[in-house]
Tab-separated table of C-alpha atoms and ligand atoms in Angstrom:
chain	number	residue	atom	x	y	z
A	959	UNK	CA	-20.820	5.081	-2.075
A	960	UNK	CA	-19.152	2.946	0.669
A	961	UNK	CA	-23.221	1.916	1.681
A	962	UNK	CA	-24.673	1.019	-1.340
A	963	UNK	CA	-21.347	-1.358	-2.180
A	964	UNK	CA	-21.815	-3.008	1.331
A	965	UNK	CA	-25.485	-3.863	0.889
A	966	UNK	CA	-25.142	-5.087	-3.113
A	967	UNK	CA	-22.172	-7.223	-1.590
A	968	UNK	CA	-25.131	-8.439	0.672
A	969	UNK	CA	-27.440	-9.006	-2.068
A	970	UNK	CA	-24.949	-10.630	-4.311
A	971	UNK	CA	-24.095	-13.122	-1.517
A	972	UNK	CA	-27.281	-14.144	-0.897
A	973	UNK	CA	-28.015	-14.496	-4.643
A	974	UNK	CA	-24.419	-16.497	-5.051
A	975	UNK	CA	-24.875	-18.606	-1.650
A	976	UNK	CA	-28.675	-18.299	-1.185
A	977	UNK	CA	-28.656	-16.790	2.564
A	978	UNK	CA	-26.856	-13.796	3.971
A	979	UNK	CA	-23.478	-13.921	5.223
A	980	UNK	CA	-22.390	-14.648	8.814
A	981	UNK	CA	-20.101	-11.702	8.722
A	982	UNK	CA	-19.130	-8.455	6.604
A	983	UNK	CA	-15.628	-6.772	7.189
A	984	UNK	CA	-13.743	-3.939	5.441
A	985	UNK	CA	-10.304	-2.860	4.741
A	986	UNK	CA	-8.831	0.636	3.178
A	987	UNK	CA	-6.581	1.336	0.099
A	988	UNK	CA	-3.744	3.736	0.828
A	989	UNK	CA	-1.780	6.172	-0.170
A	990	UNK	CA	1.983	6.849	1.242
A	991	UNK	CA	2.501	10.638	1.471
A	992	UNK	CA	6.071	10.232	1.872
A	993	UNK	CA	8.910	7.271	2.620
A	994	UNK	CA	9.132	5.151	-0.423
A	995	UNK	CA	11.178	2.553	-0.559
A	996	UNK	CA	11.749	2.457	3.183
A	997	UNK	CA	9.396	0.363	4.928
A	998	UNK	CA	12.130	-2.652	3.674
A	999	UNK	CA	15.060	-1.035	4.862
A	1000	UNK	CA	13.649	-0.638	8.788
A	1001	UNK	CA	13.120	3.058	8.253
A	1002	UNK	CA	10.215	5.851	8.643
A	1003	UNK	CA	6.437	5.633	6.190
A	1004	UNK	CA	3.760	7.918	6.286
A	1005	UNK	CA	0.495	6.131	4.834
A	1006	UNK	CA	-2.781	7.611	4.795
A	1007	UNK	CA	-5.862	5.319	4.407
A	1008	UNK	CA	-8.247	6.761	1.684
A	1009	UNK	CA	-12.132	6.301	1.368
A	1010	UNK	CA	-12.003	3.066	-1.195
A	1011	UNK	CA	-12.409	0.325	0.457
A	1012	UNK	CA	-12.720	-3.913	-0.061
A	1013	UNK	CA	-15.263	-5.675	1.755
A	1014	UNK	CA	-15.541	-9.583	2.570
A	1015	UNK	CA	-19.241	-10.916	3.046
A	1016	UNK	CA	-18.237	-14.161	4.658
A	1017	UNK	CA	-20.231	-17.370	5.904
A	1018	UNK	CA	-19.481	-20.537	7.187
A	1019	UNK	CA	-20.454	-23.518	4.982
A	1020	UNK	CA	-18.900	-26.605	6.867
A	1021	UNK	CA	-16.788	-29.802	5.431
A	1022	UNK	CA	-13.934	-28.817	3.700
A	1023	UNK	CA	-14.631	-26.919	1.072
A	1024	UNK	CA	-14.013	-23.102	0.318
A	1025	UNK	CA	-16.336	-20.766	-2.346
A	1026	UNK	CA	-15.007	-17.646	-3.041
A	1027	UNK	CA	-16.701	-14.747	-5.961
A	1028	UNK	CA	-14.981	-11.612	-6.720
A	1029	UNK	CA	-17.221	-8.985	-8.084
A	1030	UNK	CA	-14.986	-6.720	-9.645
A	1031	UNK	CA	-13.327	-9.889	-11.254
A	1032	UNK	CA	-16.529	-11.598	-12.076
A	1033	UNK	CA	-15.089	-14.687	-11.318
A	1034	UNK	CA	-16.326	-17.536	-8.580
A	1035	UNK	CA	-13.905	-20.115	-8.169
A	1036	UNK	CA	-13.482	-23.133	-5.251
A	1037	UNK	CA	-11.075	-24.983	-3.462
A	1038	UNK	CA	-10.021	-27.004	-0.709
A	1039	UNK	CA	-8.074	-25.857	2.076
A	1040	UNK	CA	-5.723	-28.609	2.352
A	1041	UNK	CA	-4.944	-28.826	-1.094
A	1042	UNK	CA	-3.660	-25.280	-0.448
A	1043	UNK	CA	-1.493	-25.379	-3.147
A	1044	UNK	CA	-0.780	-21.947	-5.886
A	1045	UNK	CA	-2.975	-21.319	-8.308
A	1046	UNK	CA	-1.704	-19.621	-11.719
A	1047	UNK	CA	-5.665	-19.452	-13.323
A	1048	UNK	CA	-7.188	-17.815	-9.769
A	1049	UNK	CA	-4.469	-16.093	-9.109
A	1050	UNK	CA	-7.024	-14.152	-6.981
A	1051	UNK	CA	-7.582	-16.616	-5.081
A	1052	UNK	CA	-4.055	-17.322	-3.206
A	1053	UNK	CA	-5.018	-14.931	-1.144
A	1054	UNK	CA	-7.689	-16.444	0.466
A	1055	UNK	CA	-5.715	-19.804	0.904
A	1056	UNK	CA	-3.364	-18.104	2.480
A	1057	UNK	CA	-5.180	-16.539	4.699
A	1058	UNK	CA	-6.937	-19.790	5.138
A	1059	UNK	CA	-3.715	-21.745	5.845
A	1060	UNK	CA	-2.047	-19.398	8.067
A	1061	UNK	CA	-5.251	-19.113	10.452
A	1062	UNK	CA	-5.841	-22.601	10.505
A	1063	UNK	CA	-1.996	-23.170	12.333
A	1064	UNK	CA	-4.207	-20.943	14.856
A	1065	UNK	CA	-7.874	-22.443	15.107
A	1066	UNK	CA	-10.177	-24.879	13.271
A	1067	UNK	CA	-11.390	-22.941	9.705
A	1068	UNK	CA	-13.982	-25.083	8.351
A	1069	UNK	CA	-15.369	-24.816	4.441
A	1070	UNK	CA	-16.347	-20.952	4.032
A	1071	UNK	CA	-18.377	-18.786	1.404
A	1072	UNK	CA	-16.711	-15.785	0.004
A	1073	UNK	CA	-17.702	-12.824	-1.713
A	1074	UNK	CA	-15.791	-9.506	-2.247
A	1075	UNK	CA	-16.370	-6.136	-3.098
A	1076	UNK	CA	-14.311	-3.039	-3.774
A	1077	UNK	CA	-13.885	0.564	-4.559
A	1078	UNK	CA	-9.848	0.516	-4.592
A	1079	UNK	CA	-8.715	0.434	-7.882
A	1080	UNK	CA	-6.494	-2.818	-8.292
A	1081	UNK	CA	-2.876	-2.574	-9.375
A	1082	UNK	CA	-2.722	1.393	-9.213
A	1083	UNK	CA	-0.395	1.469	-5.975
A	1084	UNK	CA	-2.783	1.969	-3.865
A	1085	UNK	CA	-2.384	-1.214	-2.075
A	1086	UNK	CA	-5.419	-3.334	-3.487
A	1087	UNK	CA	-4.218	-5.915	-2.117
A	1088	UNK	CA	-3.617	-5.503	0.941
A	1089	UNK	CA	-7.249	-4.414	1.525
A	1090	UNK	CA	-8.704	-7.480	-0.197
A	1091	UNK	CA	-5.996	-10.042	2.321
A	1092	UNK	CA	-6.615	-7.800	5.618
A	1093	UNK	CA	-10.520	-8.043	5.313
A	1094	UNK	CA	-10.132	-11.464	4.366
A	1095	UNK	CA	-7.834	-12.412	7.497
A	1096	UNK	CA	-10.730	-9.989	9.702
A	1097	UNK	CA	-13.809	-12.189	8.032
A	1098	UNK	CA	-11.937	-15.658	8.808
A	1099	UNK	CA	-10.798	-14.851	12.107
A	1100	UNK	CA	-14.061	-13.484	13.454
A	1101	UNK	CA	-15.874	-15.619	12.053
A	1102	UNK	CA	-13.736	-18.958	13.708
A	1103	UNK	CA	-12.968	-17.308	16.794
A	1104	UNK	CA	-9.062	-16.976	16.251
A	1105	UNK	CA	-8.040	-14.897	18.357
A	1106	UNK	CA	-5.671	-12.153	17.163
A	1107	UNK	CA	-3.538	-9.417	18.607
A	1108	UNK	CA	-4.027	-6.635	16.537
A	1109	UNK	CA	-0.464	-6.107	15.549
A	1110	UNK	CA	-0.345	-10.024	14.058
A	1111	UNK	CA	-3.235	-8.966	11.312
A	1112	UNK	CA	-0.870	-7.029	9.439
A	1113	UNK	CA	2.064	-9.336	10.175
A	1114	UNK	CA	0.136	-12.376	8.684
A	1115	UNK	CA	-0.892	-10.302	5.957
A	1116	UNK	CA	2.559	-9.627	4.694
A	1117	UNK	CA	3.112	-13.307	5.270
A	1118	UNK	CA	0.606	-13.899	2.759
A	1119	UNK	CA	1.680	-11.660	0.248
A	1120	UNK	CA	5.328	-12.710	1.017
A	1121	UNK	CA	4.737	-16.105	0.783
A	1122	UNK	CA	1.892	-16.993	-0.920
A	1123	UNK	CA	1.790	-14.812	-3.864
A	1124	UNK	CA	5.662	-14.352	-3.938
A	1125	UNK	CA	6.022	-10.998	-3.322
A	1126	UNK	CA	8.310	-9.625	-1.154
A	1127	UNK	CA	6.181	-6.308	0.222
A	1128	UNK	CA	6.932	-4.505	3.061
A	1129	UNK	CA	4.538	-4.174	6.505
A	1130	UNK	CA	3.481	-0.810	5.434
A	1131	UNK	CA	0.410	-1.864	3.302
A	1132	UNK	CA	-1.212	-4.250	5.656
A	1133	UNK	CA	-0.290	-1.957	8.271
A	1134	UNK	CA	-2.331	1.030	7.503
A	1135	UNK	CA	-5.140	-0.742	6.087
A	1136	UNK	CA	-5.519	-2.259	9.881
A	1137	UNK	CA	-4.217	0.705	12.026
A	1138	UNK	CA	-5.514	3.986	9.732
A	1139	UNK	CA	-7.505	6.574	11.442
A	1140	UNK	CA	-9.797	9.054	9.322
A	1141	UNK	CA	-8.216	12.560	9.386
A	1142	UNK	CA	-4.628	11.484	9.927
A	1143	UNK	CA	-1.118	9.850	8.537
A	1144	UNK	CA	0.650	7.262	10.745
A	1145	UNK	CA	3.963	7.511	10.686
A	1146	UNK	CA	5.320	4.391	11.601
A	1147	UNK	CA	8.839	3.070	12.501
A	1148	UNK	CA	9.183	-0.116	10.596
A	1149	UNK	CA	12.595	-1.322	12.894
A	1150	UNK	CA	10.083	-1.164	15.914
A	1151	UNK	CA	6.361	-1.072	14.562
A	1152	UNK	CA	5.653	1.970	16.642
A	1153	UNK	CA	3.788	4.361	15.372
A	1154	UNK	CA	1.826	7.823	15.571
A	1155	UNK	CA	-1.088	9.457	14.003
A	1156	UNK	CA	0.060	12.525	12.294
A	1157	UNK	CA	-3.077	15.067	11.691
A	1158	UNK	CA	-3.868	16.053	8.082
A	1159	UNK	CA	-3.629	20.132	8.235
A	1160	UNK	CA	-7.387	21.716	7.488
A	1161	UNK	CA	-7.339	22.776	4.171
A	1162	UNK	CA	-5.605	20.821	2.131
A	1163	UNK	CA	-7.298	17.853	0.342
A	1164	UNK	CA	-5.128	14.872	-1.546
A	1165	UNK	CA	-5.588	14.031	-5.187
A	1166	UNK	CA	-5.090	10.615	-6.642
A	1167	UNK	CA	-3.192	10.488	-9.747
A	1168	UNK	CA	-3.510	7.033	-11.459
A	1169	UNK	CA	-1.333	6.742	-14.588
A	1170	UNK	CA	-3.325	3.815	-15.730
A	1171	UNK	CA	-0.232	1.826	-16.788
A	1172	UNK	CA	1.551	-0.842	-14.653
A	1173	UNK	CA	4.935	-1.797	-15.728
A	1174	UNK	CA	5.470	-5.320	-16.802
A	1175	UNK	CA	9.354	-4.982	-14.918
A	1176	UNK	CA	7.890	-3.685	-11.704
A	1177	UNK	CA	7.934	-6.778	-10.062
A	1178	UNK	CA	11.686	-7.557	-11.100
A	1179	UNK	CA	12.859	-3.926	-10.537
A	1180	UNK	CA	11.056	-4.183	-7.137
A	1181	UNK	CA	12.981	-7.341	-5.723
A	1182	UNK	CA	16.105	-5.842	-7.540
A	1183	UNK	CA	16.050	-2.728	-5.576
A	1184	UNK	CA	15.336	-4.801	-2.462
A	1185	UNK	CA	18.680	-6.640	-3.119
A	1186	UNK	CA	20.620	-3.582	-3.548
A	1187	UNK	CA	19.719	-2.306	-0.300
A	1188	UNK	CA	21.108	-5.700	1.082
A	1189	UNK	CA	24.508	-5.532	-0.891
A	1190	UNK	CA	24.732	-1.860	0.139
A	1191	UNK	CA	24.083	-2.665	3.793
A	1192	UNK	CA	26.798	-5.489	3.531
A	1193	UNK	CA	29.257	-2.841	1.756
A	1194	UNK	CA	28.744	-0.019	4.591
A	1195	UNK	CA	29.369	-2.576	7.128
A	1196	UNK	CA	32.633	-3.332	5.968
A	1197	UNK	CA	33.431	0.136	4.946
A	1198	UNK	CA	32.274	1.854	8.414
A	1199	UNK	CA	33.619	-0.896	10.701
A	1200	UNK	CA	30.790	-0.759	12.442
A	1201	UNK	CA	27.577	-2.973	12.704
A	1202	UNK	CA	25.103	-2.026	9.732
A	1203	UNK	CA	22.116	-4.398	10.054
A	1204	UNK	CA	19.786	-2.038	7.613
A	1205	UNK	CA	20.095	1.280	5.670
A	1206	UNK	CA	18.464	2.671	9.170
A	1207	UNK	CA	22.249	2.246	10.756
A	1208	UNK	CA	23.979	4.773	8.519
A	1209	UNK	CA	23.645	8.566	8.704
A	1210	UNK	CA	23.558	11.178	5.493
A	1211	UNK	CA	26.711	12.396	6.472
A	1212	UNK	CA	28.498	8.908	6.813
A	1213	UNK	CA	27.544	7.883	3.652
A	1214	UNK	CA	28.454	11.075	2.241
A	1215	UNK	CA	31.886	10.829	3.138
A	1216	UNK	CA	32.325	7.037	1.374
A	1217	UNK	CA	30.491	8.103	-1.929
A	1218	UNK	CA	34.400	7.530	-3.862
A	1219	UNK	CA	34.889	3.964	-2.000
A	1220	UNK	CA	31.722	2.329	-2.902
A	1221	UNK	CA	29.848	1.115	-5.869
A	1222	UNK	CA	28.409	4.078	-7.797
A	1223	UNK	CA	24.876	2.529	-8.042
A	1224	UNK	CA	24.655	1.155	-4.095
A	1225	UNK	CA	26.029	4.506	-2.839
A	1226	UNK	CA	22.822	5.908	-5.127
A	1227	UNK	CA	19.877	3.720	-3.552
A	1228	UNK	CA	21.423	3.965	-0.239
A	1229	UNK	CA	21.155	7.785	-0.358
A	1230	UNK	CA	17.669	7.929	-1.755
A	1231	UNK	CA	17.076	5.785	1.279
A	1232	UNK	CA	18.796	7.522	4.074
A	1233	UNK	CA	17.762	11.137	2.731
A	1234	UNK	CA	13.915	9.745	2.241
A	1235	UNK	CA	13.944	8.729	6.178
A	1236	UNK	CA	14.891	12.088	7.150
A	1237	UNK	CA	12.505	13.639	4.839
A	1238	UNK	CA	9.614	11.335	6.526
A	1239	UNK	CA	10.820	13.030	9.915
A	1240	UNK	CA	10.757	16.401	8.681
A	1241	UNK	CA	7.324	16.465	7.172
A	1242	UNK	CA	5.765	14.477	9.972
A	1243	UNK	CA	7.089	17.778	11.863
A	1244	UNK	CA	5.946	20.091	9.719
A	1245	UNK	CA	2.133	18.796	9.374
A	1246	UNK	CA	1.970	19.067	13.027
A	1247	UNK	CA	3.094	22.966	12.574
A	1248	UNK	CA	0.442	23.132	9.724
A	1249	UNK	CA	3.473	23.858	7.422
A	1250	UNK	CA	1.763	23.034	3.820
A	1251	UNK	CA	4.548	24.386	2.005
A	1252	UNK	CA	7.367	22.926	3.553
A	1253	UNK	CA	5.135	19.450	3.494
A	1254	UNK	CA	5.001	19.620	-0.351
A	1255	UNK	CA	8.759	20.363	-0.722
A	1256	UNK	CA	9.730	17.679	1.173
A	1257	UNK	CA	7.256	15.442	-1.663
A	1258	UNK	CA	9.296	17.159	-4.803
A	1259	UNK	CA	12.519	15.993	-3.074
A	1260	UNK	CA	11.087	12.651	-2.405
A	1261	UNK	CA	9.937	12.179	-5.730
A	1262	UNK	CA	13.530	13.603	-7.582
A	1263	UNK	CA	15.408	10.985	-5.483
A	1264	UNK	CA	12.937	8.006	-6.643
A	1265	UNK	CA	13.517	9.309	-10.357
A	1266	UNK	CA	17.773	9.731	-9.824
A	1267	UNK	CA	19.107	8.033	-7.244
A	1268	UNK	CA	16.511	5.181	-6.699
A	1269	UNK	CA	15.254	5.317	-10.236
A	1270	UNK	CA	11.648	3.642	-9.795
A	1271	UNK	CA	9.456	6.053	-11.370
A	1272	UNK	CA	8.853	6.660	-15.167
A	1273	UNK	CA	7.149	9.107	-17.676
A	1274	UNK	CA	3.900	8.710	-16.536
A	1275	UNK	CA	4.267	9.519	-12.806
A	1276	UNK	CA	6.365	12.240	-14.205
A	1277	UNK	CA	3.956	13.893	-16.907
A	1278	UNK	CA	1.752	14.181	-13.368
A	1279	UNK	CA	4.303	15.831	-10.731
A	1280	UNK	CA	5.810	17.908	-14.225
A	1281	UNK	CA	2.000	19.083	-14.627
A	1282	UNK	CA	1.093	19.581	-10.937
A	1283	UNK	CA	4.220	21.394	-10.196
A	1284	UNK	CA	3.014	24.093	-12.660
A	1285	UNK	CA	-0.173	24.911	-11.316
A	1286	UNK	CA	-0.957	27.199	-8.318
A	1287	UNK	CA	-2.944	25.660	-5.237
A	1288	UNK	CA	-0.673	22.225	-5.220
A	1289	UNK	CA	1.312	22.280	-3.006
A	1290	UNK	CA	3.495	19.325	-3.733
A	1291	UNK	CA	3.201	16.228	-5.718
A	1292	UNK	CA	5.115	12.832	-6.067
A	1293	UNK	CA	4.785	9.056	-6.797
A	1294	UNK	CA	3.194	6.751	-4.506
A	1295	UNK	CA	3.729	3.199	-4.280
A	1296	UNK	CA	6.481	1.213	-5.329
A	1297	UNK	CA	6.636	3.065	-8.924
A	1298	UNK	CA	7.007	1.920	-12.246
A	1299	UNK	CA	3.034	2.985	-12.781
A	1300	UNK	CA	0.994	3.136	-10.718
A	1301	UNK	CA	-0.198	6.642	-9.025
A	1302	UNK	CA	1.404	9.752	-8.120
A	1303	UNK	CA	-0.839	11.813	-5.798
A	1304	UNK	CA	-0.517	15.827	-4.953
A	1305	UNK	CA	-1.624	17.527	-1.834
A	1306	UNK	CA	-3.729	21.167	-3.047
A	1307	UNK	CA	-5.353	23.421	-1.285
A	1308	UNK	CA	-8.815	22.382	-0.561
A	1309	UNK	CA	-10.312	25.350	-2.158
A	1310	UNK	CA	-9.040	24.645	-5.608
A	1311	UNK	CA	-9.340	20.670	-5.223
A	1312	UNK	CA	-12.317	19.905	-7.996
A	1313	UNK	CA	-10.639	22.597	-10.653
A	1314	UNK	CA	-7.343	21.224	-10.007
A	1315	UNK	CA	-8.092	17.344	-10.455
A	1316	UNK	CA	-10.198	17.994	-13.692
A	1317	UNK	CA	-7.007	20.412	-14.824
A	1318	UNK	CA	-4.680	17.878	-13.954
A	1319	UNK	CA	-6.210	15.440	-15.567
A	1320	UNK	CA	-6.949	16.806	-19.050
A	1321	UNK	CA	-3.583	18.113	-19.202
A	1322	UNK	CA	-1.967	14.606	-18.507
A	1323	UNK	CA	-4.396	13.254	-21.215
A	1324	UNK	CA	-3.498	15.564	-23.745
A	1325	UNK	CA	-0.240	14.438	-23.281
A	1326	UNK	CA	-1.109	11.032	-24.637
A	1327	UNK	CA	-1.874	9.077	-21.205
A	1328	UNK	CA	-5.490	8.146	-22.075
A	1329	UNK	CA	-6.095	5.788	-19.703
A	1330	UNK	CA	-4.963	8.067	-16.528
A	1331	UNK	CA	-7.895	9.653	-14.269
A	1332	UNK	CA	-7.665	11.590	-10.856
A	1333	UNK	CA	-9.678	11.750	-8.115
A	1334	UNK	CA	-9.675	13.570	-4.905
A	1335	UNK	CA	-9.202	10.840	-1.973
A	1336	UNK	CA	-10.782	11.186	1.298
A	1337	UNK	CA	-8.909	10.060	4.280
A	1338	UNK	CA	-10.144	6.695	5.387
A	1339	UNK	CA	-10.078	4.375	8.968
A	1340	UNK	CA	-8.274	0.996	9.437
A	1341	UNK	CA	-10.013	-2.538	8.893
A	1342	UNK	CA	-12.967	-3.504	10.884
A	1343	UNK	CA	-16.404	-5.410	10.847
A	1344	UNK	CA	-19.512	-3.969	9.271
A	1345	UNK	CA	-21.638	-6.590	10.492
A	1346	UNK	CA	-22.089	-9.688	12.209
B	751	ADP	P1	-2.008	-3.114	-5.686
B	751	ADP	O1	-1.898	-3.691	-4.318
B	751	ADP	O2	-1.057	-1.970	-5.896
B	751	ADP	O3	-3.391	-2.723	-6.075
B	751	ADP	P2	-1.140	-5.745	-6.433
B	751	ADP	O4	-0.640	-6.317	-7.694
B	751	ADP	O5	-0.288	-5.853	-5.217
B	751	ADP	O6	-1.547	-4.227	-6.732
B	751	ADP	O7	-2.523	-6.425	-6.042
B	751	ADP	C1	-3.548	-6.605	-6.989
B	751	ADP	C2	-4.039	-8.036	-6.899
B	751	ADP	O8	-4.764	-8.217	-5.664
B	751	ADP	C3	-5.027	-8.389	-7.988
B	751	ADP	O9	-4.358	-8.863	-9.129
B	751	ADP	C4	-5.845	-9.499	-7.320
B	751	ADP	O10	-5.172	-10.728	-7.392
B	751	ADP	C5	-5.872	-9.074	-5.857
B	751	ADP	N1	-7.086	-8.289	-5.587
B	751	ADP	C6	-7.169	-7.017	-5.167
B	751	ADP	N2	-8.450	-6.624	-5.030
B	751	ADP	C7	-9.227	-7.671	-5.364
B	751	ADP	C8	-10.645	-7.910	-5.453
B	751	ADP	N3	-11.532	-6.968	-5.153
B	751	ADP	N4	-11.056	-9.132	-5.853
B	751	ADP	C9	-10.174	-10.107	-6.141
B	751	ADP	N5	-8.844	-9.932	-6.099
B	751	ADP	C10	-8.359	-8.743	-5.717
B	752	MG	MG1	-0.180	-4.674	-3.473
């Protein structure tokens, strides 16, 4: 599938720009087995890159101005980069400025072509975006000669997203789309960006859930949450006497012991937090022991605390772990993704994986969710070029 997207991206360039492009790169979509809410809050994720990907065919035009044609969107739009101002109509199209902008603090980026193509579903949690800005950032870089430490793609990415579309995501996304290896998680320490490829046991396959609703709040709820972790950081400080500089400072049991002296809903977001970083630790472990079962109970807690104490997810994402729980061969299920919508994704045994997505599926539909589908998701590898 991957192929045949790559060479129509080809074809559609040349029709859009009449030649072929200088350069093609790629990026994955992701899922997060387990650490929600954490990559803001310096703790513990566990992403796993899945087969969709987003490609940028990209060629240099000269002067100053910038073409860029989404295929998915349908839409072709232009722009200058100095003008880099927002754009409400192209939304789309911020991130390419930004990517634009931020490079050109690093090397000369001249008037470039555009066109992109992609297999991750947009606004389903499974980090769209950050495939679509990390290929961009790997088409404009190559292509100009910036040169760029690995570890910066990612950074600049969230840059973008943080401060050219205005929102405030995490390093996660842009992370794992650059670092992802086929076969395995990476759990990564967001305090210190180091990280480790965690095997995928043999036999057990993921399954995409996509509820096929996002939430018009997500957004708001999202930088809400954000500031609660802040306000609960600034209560534990004063409350332990000791530094607190993130939710990463505090143990389970310390927080435990000053549920009665702070504010009912802090001391609840803090605990999904704390509890959800030692849950990423355990079921790193246990894949590397091949422990399945343990694995998937660690997702069911994950995915109570988001509903209770964190209280992201909704009745979508819970029609899916409510049906998946049910059936034999999954092994655990939970949301992905920042909630509110978006997917929740199960990990089955491999030998039941096509009956248990169509089951899944038609059961969630029946329950009035017409627009949800699920798929079984490949693992997938980091960004890179396809051609130059
Ligand atoms: P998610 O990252 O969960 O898919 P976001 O809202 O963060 O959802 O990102 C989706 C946005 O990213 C889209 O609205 C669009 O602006 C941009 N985007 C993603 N993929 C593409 C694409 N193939 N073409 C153009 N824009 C894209
Ligand atoms: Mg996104």
């Amino acid at each position: 599938m991957e192929g045949d997207i790559k060479k129509d991206l080809i074809k559609l360039y040349r029709e859009e720009f009449g030649r072929i492009p200088d350069i093609v790169t790629s990026a994955p979509g992701r899922i997060n087995l387990i650490g929600e809410h954490t990559d803001y809050n310096q703790g513990y994720v566990l992403p796993v890159a899945i087969d969709r990907r987003t490609f940028t065919a990209a060629g240099k035009r000269g002067g100053e101005l910038f073409i860029a044609f989404s295929k998915e969107l349908g839409k072709k739009t232009s722009f200058e980069i100095l003008q880099g101002k927002f754009e409400h109509t192209n939304f789309w199209v911020n991130y390419i400025k930004g990517a634009c902008n931020l490079l050109s603090a690093q090397g000369k980026i001249e008037g470039t072509n555009f066109a992109i193509g992609s297999t991750v579903p947009r606004g389903s949690g499974l980090s769209s975006s950050a495939a679509y800005v990390v290929s961009i950032i790997e088409a404009v870089a190559h292509l100009y000669g910036v040169d760029l430490k690995d570890i910066e793609i990612p950074v600049l990415a969230q840059r973008i997203e943080n401060e050219f579309i205005g929102v405030q995501s995490g390093i996660m996304d842009p992370f794992v789309a650059k670092f992802a290896r086929e076969g395995s998680a990476i759990l990564i320490d967001t305090k210190t960006l180091e990280y480790r490829y965690i095997p995928i046991p043999e036999g057990c396959s993921i399954l995409v859930c996509v509820t096929g609703v996002k939430r018009a709040i997500a957004t708001t709820e999202y930088n809400k949450r954000r500031q609660e972790c802040q306000e609960a950081v600034a209560c534990l400080s004063s409350i332990l006497k000791k530094e607190v500089t993130s939710l990463r400072d505090v143990s389970i049991d310390e927080l435990r012991n000053v549920e009665r002296e702070m504010d009912h809903v802090l001391h609840l977001r803090a605990l999904h937090v704390v509890t959800e970083n030692d849950r990423v630790v355990k079921t790193s472990a246990a894949l590397l022991n091949g422990d399945k079962e343990f694995v998937g109970d660690m997702m069911l807690e994950s995915h109570m605390s988001l509903c209770s104490n964190f209280q992201v997810s909704g009745p979508e994402l819970n029609a899916y772990v409510d049906i998946a729980e049910s059936l034999d061969g999954v092994y655990g299920s939970r949301m992905t993704g920042a909630g509110f919508g978006g997917s929740a994704i199960c990990l089955v045994d491999s030998k039941a994986e096509d009956e248990l997505a169509k089951k899944i599926e038609r059961e969630y539909k029946s329950r009035g969710y017409e627009n949800g589908c699920v798929f079984i998701a490949r693992t997938g590898s980091g960004s890179r070029v396809e051609r130059n």
